[in-house]
mmCIF file of C-alpha atoms in Angstrom:
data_model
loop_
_atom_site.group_PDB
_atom_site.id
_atom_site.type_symbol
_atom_site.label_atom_id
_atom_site.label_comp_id
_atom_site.label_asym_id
_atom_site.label_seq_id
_atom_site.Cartn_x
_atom_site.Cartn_y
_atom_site.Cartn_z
ATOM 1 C CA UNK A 1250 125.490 122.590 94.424
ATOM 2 C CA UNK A 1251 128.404 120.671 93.937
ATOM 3 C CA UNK A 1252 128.233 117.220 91.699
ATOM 4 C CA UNK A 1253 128.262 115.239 94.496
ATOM 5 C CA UNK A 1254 125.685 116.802 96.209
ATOM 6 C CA UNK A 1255 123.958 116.335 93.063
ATOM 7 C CA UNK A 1256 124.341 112.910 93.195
ATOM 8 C CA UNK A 1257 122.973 112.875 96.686
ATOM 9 C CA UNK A 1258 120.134 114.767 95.936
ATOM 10 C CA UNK A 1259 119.239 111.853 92.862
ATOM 11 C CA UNK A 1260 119.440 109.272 95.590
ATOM 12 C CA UNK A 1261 116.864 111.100 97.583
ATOM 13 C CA UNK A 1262 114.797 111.619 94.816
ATOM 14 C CA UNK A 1263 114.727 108.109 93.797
ATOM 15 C CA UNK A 1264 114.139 106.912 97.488
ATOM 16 C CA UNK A 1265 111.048 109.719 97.479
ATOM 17 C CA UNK A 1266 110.086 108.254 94.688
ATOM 18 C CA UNK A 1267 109.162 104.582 96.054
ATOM 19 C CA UNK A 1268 105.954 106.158 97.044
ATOM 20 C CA UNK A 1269 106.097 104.670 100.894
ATOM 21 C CA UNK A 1270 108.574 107.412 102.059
ATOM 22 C CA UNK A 1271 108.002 110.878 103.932
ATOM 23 C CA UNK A 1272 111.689 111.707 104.106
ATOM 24 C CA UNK A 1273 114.841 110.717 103.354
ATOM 25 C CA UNK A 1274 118.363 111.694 105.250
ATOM 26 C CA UNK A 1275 121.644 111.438 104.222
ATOM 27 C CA UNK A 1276 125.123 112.396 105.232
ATOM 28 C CA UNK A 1277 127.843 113.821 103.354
ATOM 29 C CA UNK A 1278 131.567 113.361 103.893
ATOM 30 C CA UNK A 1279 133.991 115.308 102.142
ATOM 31 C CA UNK A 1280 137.387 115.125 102.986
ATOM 32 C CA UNK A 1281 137.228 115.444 107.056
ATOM 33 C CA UNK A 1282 134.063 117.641 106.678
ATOM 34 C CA UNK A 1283 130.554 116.281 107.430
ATOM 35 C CA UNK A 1284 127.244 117.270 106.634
ATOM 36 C CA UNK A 1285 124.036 116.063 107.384
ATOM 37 C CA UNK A 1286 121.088 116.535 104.504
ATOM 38 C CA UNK A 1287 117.310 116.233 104.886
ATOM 39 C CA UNK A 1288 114.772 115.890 102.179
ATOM 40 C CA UNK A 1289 111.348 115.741 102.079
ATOM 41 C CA UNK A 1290 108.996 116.833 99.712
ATOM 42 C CA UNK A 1291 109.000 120.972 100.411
ATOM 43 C CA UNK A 1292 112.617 120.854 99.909
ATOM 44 C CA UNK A 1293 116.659 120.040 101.322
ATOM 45 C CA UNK A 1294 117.770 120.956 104.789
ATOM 46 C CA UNK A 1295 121.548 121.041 105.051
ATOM 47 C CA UNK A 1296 123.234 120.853 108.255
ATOM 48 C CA UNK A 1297 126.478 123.062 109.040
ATOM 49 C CA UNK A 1298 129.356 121.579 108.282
ATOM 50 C CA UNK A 1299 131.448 120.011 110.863
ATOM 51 C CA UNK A 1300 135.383 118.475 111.043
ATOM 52 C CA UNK A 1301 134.944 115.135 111.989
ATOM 53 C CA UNK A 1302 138.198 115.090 113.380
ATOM 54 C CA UNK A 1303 137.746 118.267 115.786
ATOM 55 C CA UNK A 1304 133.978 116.788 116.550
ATOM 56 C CA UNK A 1305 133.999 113.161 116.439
ATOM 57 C CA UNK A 1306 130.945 113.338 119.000
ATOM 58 C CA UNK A 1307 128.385 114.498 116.998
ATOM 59 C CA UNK A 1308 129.177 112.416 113.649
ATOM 60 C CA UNK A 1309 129.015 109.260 116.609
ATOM 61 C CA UNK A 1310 125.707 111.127 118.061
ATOM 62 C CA UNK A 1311 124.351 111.434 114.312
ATOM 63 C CA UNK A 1312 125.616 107.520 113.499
ATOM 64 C CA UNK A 1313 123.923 106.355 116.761
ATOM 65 C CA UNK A 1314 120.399 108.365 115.871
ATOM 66 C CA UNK A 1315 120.409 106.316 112.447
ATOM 67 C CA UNK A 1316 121.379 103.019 113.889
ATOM 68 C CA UNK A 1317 118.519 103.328 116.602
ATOM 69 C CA UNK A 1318 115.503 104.231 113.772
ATOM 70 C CA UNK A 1319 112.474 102.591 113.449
ATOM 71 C CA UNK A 1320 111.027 102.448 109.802
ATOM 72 C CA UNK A 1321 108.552 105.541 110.817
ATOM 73 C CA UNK A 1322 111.539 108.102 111.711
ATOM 74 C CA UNK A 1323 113.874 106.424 108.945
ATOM 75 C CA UNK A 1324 111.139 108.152 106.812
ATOM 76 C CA UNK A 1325 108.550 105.601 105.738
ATOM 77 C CA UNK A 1326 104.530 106.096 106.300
ATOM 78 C CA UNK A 1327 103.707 104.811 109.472
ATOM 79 C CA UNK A 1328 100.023 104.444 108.078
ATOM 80 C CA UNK A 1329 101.688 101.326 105.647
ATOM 81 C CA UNK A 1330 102.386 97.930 108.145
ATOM 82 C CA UNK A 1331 103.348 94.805 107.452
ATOM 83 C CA UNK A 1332 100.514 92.168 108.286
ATOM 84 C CA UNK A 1333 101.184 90.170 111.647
ATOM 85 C CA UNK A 1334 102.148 87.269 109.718
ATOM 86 C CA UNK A 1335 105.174 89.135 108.529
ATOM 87 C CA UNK A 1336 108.191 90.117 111.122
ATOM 88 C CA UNK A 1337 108.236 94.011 111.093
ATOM 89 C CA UNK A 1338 111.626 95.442 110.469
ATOM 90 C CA UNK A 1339 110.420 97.898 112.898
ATOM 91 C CA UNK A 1340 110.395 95.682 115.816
ATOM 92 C CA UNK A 1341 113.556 93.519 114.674
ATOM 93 C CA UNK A 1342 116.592 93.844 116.764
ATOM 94 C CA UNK A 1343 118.940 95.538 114.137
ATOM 95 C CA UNK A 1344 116.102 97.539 111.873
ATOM 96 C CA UNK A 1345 118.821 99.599 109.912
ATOM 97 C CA UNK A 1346 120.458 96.225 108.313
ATOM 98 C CA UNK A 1347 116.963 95.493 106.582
ATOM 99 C CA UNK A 1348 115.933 95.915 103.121
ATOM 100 C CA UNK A 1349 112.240 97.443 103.457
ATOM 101 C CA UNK A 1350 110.863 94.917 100.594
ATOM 102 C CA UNK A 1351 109.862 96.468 97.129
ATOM 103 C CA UNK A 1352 106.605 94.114 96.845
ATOM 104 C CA UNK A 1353 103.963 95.213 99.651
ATOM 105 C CA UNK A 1354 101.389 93.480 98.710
ATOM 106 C CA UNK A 1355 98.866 92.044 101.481
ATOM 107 C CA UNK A 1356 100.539 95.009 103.587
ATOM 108 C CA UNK A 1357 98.095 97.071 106.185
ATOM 109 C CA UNK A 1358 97.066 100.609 105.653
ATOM 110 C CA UNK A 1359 96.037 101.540 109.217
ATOM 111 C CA UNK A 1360 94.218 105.270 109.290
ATOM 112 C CA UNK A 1361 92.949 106.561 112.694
ATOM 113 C CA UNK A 1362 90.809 108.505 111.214
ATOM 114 C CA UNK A 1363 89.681 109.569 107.396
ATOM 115 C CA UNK A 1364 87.112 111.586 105.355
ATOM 116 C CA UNK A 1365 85.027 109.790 103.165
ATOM 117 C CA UNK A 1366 84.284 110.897 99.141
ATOM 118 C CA UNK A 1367 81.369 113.155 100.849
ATOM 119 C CA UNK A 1368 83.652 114.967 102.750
ATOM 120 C CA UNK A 1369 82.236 113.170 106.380
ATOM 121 C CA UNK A 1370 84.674 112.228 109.309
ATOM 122 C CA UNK A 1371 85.237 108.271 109.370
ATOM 123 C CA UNK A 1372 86.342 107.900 112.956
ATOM 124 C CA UNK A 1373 87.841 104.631 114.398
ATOM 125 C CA UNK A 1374 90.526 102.844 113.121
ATOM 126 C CA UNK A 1375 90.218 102.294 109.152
ATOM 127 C CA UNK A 1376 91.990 98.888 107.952
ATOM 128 C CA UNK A 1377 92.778 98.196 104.193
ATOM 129 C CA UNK A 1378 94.425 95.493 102.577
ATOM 130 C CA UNK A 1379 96.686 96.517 99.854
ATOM 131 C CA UNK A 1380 96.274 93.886 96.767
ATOM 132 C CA UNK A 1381 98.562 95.053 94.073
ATOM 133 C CA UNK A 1382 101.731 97.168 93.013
ATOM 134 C CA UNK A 1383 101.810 100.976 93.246
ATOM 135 C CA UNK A 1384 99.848 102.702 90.336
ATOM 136 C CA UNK A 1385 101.158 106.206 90.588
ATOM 137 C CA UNK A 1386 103.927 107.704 92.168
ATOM 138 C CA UNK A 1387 105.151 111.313 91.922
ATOM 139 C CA UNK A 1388 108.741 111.793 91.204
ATOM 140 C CA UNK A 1389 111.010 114.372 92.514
ATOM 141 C CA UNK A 1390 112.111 116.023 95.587
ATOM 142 C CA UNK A 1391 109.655 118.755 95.733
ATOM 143 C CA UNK A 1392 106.038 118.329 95.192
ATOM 144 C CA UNK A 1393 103.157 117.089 96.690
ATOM 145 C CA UNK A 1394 104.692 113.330 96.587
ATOM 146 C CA UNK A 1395 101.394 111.398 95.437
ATOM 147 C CA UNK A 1396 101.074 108.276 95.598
ATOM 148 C CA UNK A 1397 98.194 105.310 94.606
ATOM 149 C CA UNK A 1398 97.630 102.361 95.614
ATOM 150 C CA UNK A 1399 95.227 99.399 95.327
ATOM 151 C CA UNK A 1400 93.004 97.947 98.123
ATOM 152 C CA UNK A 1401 90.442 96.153 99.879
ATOM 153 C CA UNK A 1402 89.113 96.997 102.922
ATOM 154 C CA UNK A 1403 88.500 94.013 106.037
ATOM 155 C CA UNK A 1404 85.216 93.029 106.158
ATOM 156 C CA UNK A 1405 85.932 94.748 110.148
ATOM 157 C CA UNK A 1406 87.490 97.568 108.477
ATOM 158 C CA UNK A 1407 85.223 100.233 109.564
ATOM 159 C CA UNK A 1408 83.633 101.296 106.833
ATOM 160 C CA UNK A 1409 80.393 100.341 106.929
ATOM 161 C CA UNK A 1410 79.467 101.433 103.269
ATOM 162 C CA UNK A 1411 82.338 99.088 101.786
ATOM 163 C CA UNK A 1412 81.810 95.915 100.570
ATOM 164 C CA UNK A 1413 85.408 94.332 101.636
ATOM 165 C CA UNK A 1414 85.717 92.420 98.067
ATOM 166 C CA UNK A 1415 85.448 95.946 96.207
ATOM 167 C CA UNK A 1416 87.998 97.257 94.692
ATOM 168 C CA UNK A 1417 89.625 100.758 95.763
ATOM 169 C CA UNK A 1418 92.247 103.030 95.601
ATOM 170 C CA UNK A 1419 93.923 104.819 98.301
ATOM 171 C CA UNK A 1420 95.917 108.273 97.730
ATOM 172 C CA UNK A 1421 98.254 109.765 99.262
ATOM 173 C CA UNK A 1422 99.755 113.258 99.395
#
């Protein structure tokens, strides 16, 4: 790898490492060369290399794919919404000109469906409130990517066992 792809590769990591992200994608230009890099947490894709000069038309087709992204396929877990009170940069005109904000607190974990500490299917839609910063995140590229947060569940969060002014934790992986 070269040091700028280096340097590349630190800016995915330290996007990874937010604990709210999937994936992260990047381009590299080089001279008139163009490459397109995806990370996520098994490893780096790298695209072949194309001239943008000879192939303007897919560096505009790659532009216009990031431009268009929602925050689920610009790499963020779709499970993690802002509340309704708060205007989603996912359903905001020009998404890609947004800072997603570092403080998610009183954000929405939505789960379809879950498994409970017995190991039994909770099925419905599972709604948790998260109260407080991240507590853990995994660093690095590669890896299983954990990350912990606190949270309440609604009192009509599905859970019937919950008391919604516990306390809980939420992994994930």
């Amino acid at each position: 790898m070269t040091a700028d792809e280096i340097q590349a590769a630190n800016y995915a990591s330290e996007c990874l490492g937010d604990g709210r992200r999937r994936y992260v994608m990047s381009f590299m230009i080089t001279d008139l060369k163009v490459s397109l890099w995806y990370y996520d947490r098994i490893g780096v894709i790298k695209s072949e290399e194309f001239d943008l000069v000879e192939n303007p038309r897919l560096f505009i087709l790659a532009i216009a794919a990031v431009t268009t992204c929602d925050m689920k396929h610009f790499g963020f877990e779709p499970m993690i919404r802002p509340t309704s009170t708060i205007a989603s940069p996912m359903r905001l005109e020009h998404p890609i000109r947004l800072k997603p904000p570092r403080d998610i607190r009183g954000w929405e974990i939505h789960i379809d469906e879950g498994i409970d500490s017995e190991g039994q299917s909770v099925p419905g839609v599972v709604r948790l409130k998260i109260i407080g910063s991240l507590i853990y995140v995994q660093a690095g590229i590669v890896g299983r990517g954990t990350s912990v947060l606190p949270v309440s569940a609604f009192a009509d969060s599905g859970l019937a066992d919950v008391d919604h002014l516990q306390k809980l934790v939420i992994r994930f992986s």
